[in-house]
PDB file of C-alpha atoms in Angstrom:
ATOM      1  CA  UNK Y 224       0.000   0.000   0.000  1.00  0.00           C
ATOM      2  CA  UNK Y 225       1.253   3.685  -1.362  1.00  0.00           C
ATOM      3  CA  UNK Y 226       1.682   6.093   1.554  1.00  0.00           C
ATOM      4  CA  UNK Y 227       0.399   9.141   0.429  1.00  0.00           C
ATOM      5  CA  UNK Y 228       2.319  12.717   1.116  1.00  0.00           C
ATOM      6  CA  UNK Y 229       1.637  14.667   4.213  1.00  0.00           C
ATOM      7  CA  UNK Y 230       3.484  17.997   4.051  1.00  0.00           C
ATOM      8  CA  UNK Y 231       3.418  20.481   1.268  1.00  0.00           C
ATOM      9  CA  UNK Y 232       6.404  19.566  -0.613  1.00  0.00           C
ATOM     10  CA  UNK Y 233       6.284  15.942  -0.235  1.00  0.00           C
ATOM     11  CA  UNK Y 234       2.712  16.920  -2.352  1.00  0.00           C
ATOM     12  CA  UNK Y 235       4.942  19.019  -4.763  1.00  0.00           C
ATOM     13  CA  UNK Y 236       7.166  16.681  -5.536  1.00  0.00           C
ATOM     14  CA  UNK Y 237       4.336  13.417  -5.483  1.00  0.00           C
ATOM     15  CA  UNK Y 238       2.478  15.758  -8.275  1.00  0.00           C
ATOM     16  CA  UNK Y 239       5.535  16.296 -10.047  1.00  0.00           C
ATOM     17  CA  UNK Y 240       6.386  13.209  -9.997  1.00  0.00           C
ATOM     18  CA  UNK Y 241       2.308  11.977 -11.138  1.00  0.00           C
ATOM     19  CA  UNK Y 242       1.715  14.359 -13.391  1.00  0.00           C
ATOM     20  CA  UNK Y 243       4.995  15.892 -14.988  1.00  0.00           C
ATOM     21  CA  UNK Y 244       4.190  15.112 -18.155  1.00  0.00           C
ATOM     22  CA  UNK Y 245       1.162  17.012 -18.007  1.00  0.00           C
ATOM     23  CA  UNK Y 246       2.791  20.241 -16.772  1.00  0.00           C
ATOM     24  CA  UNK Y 247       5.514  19.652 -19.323  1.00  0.00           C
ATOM     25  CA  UNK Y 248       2.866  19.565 -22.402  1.00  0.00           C
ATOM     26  CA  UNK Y 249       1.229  22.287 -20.926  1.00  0.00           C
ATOM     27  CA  UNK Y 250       4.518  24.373 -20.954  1.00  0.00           C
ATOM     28  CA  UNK Y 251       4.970  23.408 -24.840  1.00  0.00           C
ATOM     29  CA  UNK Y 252       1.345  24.362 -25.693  1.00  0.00           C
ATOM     30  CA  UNK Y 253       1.358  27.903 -23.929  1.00  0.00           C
ATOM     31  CA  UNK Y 254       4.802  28.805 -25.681  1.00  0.00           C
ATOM     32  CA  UNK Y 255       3.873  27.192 -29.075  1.00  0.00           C
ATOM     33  CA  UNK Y 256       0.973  29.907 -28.866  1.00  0.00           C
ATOM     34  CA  UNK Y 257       2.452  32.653 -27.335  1.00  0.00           C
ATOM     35  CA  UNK Y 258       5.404  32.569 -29.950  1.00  0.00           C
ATOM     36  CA  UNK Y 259       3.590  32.006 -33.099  1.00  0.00           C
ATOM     37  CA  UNK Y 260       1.193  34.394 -32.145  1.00  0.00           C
ATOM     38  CA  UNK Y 261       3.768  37.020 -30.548  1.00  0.00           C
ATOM     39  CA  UNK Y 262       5.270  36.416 -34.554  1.00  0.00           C
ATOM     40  CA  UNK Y 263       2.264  36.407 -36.699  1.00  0.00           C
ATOM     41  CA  UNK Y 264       0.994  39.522 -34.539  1.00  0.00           C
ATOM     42  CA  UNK Y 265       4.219  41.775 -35.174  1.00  0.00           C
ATOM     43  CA  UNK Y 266       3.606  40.898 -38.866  1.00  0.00           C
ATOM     44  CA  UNK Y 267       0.179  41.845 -38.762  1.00  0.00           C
ATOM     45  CA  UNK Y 268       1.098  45.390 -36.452  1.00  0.00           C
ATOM     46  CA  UNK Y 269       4.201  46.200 -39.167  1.00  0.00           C
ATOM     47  CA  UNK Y 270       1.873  45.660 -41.546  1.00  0.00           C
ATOM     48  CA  UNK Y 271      -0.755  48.154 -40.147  1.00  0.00           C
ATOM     49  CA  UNK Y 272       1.316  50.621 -39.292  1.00  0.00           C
ATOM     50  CA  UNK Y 273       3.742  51.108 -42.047  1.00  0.00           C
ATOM     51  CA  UNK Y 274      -0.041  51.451 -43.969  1.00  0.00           C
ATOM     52  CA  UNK Y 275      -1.576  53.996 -41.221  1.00  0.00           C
ATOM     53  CA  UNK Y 276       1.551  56.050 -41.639  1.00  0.00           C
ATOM     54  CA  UNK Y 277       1.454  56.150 -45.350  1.00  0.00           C
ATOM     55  CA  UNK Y 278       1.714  60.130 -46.154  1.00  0.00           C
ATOM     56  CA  UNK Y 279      -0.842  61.657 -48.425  1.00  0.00           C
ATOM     57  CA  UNK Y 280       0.183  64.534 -50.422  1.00  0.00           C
ATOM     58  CA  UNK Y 281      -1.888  67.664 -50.762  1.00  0.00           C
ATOM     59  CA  UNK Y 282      -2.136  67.136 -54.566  1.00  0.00           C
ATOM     60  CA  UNK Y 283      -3.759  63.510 -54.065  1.00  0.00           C
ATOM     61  CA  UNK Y 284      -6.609  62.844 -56.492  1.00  0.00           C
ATOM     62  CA  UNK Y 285     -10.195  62.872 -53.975  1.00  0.00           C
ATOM     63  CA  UNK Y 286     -10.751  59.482 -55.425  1.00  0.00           C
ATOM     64  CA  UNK Y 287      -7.302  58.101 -53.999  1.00  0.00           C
ATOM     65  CA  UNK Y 288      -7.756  60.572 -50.884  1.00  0.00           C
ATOM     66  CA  UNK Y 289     -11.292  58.606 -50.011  1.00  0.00           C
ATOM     67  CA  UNK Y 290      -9.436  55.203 -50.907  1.00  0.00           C
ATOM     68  CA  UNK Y 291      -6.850  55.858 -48.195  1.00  0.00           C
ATOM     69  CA  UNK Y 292      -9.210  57.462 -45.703  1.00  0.00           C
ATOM     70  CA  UNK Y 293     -11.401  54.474 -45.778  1.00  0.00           C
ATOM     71  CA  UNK Y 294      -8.353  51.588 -45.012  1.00  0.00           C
ATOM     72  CA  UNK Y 295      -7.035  53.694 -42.472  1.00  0.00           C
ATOM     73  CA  UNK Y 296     -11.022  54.070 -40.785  1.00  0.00           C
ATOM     74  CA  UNK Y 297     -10.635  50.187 -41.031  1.00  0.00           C
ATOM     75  CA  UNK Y 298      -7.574  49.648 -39.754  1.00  0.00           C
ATOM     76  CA  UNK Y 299      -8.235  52.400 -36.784  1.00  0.00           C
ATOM     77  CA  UNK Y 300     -11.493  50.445 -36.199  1.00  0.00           C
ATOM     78  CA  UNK Y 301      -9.642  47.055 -35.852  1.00  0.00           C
ATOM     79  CA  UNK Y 302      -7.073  48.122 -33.458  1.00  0.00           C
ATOM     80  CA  UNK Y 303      -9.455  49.974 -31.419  1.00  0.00           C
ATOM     81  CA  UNK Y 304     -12.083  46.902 -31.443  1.00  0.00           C
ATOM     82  CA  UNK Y 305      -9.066  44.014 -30.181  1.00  0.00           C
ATOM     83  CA  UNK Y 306      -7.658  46.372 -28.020  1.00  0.00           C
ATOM     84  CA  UNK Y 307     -10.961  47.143 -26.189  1.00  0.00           C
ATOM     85  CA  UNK Y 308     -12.418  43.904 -25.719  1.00  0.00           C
ATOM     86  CA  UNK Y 309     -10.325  41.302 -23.008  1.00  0.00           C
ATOM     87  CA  UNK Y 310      -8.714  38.459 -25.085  1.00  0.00           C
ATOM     88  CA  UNK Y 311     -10.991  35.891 -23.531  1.00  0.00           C
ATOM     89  CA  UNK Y 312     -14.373  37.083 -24.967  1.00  0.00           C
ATOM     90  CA  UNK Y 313     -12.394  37.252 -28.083  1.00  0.00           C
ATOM     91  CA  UNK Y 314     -11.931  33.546 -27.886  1.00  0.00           C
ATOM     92  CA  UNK Y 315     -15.671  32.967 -27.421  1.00  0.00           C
ATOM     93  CA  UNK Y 316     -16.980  34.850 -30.081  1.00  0.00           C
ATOM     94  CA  UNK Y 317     -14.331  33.565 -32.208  1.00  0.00           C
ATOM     95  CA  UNK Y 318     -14.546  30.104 -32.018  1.00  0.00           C
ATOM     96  CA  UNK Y 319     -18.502  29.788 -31.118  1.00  0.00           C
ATOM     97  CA  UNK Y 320     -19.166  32.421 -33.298  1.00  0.00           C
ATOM     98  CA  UNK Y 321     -17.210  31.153 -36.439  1.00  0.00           C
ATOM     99  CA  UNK Y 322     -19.606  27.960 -35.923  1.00  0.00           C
ATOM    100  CA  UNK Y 323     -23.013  29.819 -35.541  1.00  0.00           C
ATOM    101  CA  UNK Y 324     -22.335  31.909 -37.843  1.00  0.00           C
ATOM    102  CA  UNK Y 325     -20.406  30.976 -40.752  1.00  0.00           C
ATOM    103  CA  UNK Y 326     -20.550  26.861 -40.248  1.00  0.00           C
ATOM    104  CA  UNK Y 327     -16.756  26.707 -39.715  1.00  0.00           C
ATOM    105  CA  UNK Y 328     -16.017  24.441 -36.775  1.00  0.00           C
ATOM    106  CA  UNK Y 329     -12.448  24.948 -36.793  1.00  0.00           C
ATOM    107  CA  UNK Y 330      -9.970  23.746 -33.960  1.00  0.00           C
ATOM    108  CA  UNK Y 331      -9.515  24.775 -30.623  1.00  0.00           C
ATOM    109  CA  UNK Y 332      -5.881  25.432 -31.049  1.00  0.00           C
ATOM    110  CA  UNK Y 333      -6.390  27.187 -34.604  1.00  0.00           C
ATOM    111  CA  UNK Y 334      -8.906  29.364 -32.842  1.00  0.00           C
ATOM    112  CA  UNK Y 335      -6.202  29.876 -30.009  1.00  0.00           C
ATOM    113  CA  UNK Y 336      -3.706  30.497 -32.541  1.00  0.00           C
ATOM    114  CA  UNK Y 337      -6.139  33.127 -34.368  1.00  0.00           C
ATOM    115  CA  UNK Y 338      -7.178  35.417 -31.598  1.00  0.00           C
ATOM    116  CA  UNK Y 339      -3.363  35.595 -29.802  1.00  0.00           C
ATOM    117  CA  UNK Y 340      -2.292  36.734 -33.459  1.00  0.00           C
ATOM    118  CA  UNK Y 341      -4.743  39.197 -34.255  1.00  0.00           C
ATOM    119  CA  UNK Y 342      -4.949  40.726 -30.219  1.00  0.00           C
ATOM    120  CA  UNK Y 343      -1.382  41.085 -30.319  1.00  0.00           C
ATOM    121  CA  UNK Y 344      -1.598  42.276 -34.043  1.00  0.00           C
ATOM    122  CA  UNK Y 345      -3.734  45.216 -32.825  1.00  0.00           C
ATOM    123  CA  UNK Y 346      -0.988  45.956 -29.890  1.00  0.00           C
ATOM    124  CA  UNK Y 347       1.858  46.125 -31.707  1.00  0.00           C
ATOM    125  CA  UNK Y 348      -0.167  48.138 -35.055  1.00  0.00           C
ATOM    126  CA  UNK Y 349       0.133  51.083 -32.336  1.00  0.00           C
ATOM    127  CA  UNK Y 350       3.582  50.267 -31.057  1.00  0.00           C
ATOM    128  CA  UNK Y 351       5.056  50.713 -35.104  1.00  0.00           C
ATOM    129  CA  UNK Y 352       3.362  53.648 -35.631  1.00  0.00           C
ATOM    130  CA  UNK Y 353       4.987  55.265 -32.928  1.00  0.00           C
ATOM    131  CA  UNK Y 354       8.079  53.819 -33.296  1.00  0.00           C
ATOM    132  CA  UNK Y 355       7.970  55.355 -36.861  1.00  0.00           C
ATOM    133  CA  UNK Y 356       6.131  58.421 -35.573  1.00  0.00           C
ATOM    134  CA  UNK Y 357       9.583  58.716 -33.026  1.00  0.00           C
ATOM    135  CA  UNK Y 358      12.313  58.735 -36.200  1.00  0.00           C
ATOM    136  CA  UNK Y 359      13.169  62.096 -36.693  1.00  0.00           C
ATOM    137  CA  UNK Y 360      11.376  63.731 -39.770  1.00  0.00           C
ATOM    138  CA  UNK Y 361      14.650  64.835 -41.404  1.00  0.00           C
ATOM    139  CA  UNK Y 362      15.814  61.365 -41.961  1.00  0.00           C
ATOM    140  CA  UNK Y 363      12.315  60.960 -43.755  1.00  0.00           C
ATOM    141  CA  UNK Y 364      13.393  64.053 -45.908  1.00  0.00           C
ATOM    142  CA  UNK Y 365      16.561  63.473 -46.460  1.00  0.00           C
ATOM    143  CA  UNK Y 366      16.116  60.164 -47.681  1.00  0.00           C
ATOM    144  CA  UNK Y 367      13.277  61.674 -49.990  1.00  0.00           C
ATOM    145  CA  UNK Y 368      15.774  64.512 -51.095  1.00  0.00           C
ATOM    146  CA  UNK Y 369      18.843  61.435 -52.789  1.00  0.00           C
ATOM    147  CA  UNK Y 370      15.420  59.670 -54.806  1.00  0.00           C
ATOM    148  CA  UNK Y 371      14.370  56.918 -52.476  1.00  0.00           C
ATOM    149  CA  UNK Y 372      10.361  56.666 -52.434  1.00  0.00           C
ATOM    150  CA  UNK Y 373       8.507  55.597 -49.882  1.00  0.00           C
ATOM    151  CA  UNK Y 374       9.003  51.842 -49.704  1.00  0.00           C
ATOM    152  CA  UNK Y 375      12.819  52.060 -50.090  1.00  0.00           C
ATOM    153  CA  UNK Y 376      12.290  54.559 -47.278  1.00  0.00           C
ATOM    154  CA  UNK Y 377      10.601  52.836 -45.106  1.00  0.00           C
ATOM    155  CA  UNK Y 378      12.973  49.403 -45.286  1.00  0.00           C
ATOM    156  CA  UNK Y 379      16.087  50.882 -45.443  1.00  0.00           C
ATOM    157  CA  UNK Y 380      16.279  53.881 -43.399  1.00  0.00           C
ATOM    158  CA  UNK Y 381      12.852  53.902 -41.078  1.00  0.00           C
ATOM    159  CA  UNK Y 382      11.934  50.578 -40.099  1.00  0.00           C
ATOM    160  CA  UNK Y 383      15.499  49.371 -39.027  1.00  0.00           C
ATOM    161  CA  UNK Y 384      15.366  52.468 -36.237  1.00  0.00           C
ATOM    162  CA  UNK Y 385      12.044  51.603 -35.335  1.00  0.00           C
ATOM    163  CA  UNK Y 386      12.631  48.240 -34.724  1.00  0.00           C
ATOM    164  CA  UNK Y 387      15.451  48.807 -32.395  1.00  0.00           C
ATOM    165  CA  UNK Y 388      13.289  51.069 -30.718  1.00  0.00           C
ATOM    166  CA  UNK Y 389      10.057  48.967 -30.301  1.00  0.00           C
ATOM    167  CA  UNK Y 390      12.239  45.979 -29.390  1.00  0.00           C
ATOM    168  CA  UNK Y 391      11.285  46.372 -25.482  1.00  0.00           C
ATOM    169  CA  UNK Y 392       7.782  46.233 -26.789  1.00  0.00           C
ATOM    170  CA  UNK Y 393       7.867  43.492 -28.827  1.00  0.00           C
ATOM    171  CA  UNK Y 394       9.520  41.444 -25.933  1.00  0.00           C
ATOM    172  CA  UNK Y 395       6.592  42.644 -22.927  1.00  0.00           C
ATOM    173  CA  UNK Y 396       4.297  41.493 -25.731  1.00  0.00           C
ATOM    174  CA  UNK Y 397       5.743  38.280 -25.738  1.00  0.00           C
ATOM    175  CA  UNK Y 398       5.896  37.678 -21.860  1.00  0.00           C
ATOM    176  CA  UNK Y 399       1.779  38.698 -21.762  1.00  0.00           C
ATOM    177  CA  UNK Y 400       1.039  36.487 -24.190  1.00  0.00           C
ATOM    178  CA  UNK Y 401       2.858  33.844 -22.416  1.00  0.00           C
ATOM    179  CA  UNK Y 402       0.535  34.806 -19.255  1.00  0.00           C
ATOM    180  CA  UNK Y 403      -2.599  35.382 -21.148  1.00  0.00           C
ATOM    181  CA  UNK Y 404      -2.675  32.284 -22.778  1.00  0.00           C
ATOM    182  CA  UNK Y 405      -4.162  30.897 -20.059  1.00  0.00           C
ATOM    183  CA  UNK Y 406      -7.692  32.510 -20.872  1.00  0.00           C
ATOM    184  CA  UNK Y 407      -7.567  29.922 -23.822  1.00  0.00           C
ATOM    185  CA  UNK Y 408      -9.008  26.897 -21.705  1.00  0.00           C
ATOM    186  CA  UNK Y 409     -12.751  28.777 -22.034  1.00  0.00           C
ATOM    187  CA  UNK Y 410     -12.105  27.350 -25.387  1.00  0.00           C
ATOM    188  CA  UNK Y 411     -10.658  23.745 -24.251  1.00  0.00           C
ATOM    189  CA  UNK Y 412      -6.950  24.604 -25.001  1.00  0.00           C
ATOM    190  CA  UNK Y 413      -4.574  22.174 -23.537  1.00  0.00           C
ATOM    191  CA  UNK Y 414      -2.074  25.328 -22.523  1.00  0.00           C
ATOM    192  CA  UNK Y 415      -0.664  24.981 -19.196  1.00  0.00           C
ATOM    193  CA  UNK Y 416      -3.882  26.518 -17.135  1.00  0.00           C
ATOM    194  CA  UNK Y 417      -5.844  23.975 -18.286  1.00  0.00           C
ATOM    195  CA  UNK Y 418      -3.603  21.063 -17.304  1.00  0.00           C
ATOM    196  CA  UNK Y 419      -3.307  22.448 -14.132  1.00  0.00           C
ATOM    197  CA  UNK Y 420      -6.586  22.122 -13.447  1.00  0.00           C
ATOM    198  CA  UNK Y 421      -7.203  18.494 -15.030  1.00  0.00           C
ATOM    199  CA  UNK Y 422      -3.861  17.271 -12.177  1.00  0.00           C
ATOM    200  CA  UNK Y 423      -5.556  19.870  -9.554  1.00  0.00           C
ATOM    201  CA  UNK Y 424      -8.880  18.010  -9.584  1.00  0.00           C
ATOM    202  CA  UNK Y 425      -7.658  14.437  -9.140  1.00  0.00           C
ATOM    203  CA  UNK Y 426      -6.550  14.892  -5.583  1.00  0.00           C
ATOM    204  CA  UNK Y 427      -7.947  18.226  -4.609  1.00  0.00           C
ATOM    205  CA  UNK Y 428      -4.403  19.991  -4.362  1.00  0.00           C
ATOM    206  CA  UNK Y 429      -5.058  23.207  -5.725  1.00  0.00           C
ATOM    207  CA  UNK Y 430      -2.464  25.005  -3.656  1.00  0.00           C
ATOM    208  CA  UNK Y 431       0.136  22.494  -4.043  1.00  0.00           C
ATOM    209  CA  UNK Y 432      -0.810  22.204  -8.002  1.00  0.00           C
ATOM    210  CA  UNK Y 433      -0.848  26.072  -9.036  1.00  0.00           C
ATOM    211  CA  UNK Y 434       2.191  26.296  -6.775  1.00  0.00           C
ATOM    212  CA  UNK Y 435       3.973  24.259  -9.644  1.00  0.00           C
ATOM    213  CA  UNK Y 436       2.430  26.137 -12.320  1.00  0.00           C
ATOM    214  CA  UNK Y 437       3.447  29.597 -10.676  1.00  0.00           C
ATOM    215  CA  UNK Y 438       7.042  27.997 -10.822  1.00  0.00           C
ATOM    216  CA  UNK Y 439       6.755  27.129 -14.153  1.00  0.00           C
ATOM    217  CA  UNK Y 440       5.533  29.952 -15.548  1.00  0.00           C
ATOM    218  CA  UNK Y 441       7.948  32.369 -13.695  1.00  0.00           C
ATOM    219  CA  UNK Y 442      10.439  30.186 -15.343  1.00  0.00           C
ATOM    220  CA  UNK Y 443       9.528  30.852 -19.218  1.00  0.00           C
ATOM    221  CA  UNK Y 444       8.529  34.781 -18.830  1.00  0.00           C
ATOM    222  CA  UNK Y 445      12.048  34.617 -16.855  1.00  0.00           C
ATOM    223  CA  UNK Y 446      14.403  33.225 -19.455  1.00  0.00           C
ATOM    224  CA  UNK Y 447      12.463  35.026 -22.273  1.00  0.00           C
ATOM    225  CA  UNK Y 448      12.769  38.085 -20.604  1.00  0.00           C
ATOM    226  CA  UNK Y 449      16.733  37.360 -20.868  1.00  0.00           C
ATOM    227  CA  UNK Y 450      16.991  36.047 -24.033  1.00  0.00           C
ATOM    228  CA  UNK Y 451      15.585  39.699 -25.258  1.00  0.00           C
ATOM    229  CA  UNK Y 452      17.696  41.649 -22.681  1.00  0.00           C
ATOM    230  CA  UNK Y 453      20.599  39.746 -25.097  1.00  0.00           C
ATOM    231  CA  UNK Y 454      18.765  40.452 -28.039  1.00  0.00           C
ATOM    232  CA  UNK Y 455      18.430  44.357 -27.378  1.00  0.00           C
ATOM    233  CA  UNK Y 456      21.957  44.688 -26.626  1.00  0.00           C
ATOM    234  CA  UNK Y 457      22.885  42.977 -29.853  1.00  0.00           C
ATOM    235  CA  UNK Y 458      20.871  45.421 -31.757  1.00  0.00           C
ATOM    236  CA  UNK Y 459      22.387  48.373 -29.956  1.00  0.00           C
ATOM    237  CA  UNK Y 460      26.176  47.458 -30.895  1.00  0.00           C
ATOM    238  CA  UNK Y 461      29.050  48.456 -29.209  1.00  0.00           C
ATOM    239  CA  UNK Y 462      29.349  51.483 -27.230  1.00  0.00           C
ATOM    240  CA  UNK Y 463      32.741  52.492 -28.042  1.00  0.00           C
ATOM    241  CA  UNK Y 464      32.865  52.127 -31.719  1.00  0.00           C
ATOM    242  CA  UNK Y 465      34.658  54.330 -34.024  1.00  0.00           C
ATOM    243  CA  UNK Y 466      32.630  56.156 -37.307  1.00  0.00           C
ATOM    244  CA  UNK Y 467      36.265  56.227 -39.047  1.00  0.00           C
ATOM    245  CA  UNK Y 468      39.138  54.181 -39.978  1.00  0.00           C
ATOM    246  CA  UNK Y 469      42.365  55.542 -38.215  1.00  0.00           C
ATOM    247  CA  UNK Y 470      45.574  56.382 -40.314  1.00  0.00           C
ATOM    248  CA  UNK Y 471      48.845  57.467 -38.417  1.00  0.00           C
ATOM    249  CA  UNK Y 472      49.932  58.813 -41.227  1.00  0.00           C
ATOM    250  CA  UNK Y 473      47.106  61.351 -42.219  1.00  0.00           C
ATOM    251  CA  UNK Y 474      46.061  62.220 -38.632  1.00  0.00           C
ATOM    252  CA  UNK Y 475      49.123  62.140 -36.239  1.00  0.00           C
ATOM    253  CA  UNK Y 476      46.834  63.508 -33.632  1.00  0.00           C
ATOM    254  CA  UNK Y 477      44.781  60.781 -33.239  1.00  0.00           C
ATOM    255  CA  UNK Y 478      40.558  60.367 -33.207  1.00  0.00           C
ATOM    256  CA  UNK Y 479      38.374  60.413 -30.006  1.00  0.00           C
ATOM    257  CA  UNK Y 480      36.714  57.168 -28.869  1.00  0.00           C
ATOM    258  CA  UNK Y 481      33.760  56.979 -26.730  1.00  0.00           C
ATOM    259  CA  UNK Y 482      34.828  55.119 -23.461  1.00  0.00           C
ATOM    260  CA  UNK Y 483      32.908  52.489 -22.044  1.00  0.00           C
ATOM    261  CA  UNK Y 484      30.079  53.311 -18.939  1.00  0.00           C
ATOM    262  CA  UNK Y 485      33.021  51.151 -16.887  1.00  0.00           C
ATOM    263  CA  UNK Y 486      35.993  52.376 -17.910  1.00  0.00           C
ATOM    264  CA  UNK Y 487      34.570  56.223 -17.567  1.00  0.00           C
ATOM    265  CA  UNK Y 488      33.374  55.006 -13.816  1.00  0.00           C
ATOM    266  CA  UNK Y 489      36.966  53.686 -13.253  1.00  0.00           C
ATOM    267  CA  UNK Y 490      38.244  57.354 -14.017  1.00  0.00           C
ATOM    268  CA  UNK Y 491      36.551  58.666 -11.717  1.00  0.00           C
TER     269      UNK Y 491
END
């Protein structure tokens, strides 16, 4: 006869040991989601706001003036509409709604996939636009002024910048989804939540169970949150770079390089 666990972590460990495998396929789910929708969501946000931030010259046809007024009304209406609704009445009305109303029973996890996607789509539509809006106009113009147009513009001398600069963004996106995927079991998503709750409700250890869970999601926003700390730095470069190549010979005096935050403290 099994002698069952009397103290909290002798539980912890008995449920680990039980049910692992659950918690572990749970993990997979709720990152599969949260980085496939964190990814198809940036798309869809670069995509909206490189077209919301289209400029419109004064000598624009009406026709063409109405054409562009009316996508960026539908565009403002989307973001506005997934921003101001929580993501788990999105899930309802998507995948109940998709069957009442258009006969398409699709998946819970294509559903799941769908809404974290577009939600975070509508998030980060706002993020570019600022990050675009935040590039000083001059570059814009200057650009403009050696024959680039507005695509060439926008890839080679605007959106590098304002990636760099929405990077932080992209990456808090990321860790909410990971969190917020957990709204997805309304819709019978096997994320993490919900497997929590199928190993809570054998024994009745809820404490003991979500204890676990707390662990294991502090452990994925955790080394995601690092991973992009890395990733940001990267992007930045080095602090003490030089814009020229030195020659003795032409400049006996020497150039001026930026010292490092540590080296500068170290002077001191």
């Amino acid at each position: 006869m099994t002698t069952m666990p009397t103290t909290f972590f002798e539980w912890v460990f008995f449920l680990l040991e039980q049910y692992g495998w659950l918690f572990l396929k749970g993990a997979f789910v709720t990152l599969m989601l949260a980085l496939v929708g964190t990814f198809i969501g940036c798309v869809i946000g670069f995509i909206v706001g490189i077209i919301q931030t289209i400029p419109v010259a004064p000598n624009t046809g009406k026709m063409k003036k109405s054409f562009y007024g009316l996508i960026r009304w539908l565009l403002d209406a989307y973001v506005e509409l997934f921003r101001g609704t929580p993501m788990i009445v999105q899930a309802m009305v998507v995948y109940y709604g998709s069957m009442s109303l258009f006969d398409i029973d699709m998946s819970a996890m294509f559903a799941g996939f769908l809404v974290v996607s577009v939600n975070t789509g509508a998030y980060m539509a706002e993020t570019v636009r600022g990050g675009i809006n935040s590039i000083e106009p001059g570059q814009h113009e200057a650009a403009t002024a050696i024959g680039m147009n507005h695509y060439q513009t926008m890839r080679k001398v605007i959106l590098p910048q304002a990636l760099r600069n929405i990077m932080p963004q992209i990456g808090n996106n990321l860790i909410i989804n990971i969190k917020d995927t957990s709204v997805l079991n309304v819709i019978s998503v096997t994320e993490l939540y919900f497997s929590s709750k199928s190993a809570a409700g054998v024994y009745y250890k809820y404490f003991e169970v979500f204890f676990i869970t707390c662990v294991i999601y502090f452990i994925m926003t955790f080394t995601v949150s690092r991973i992009l700390r890395l990733v940001e730095r990267r992007m930045a470069g080095p602090r003490d770079y030089q814009l020229i190549t030195y020659d003795p010979l032409q400049d006996p005096c020497g150039h001026f390089q930026v010292p490092l935050a540590k080296n500068r403290g170290e002077s001191k």
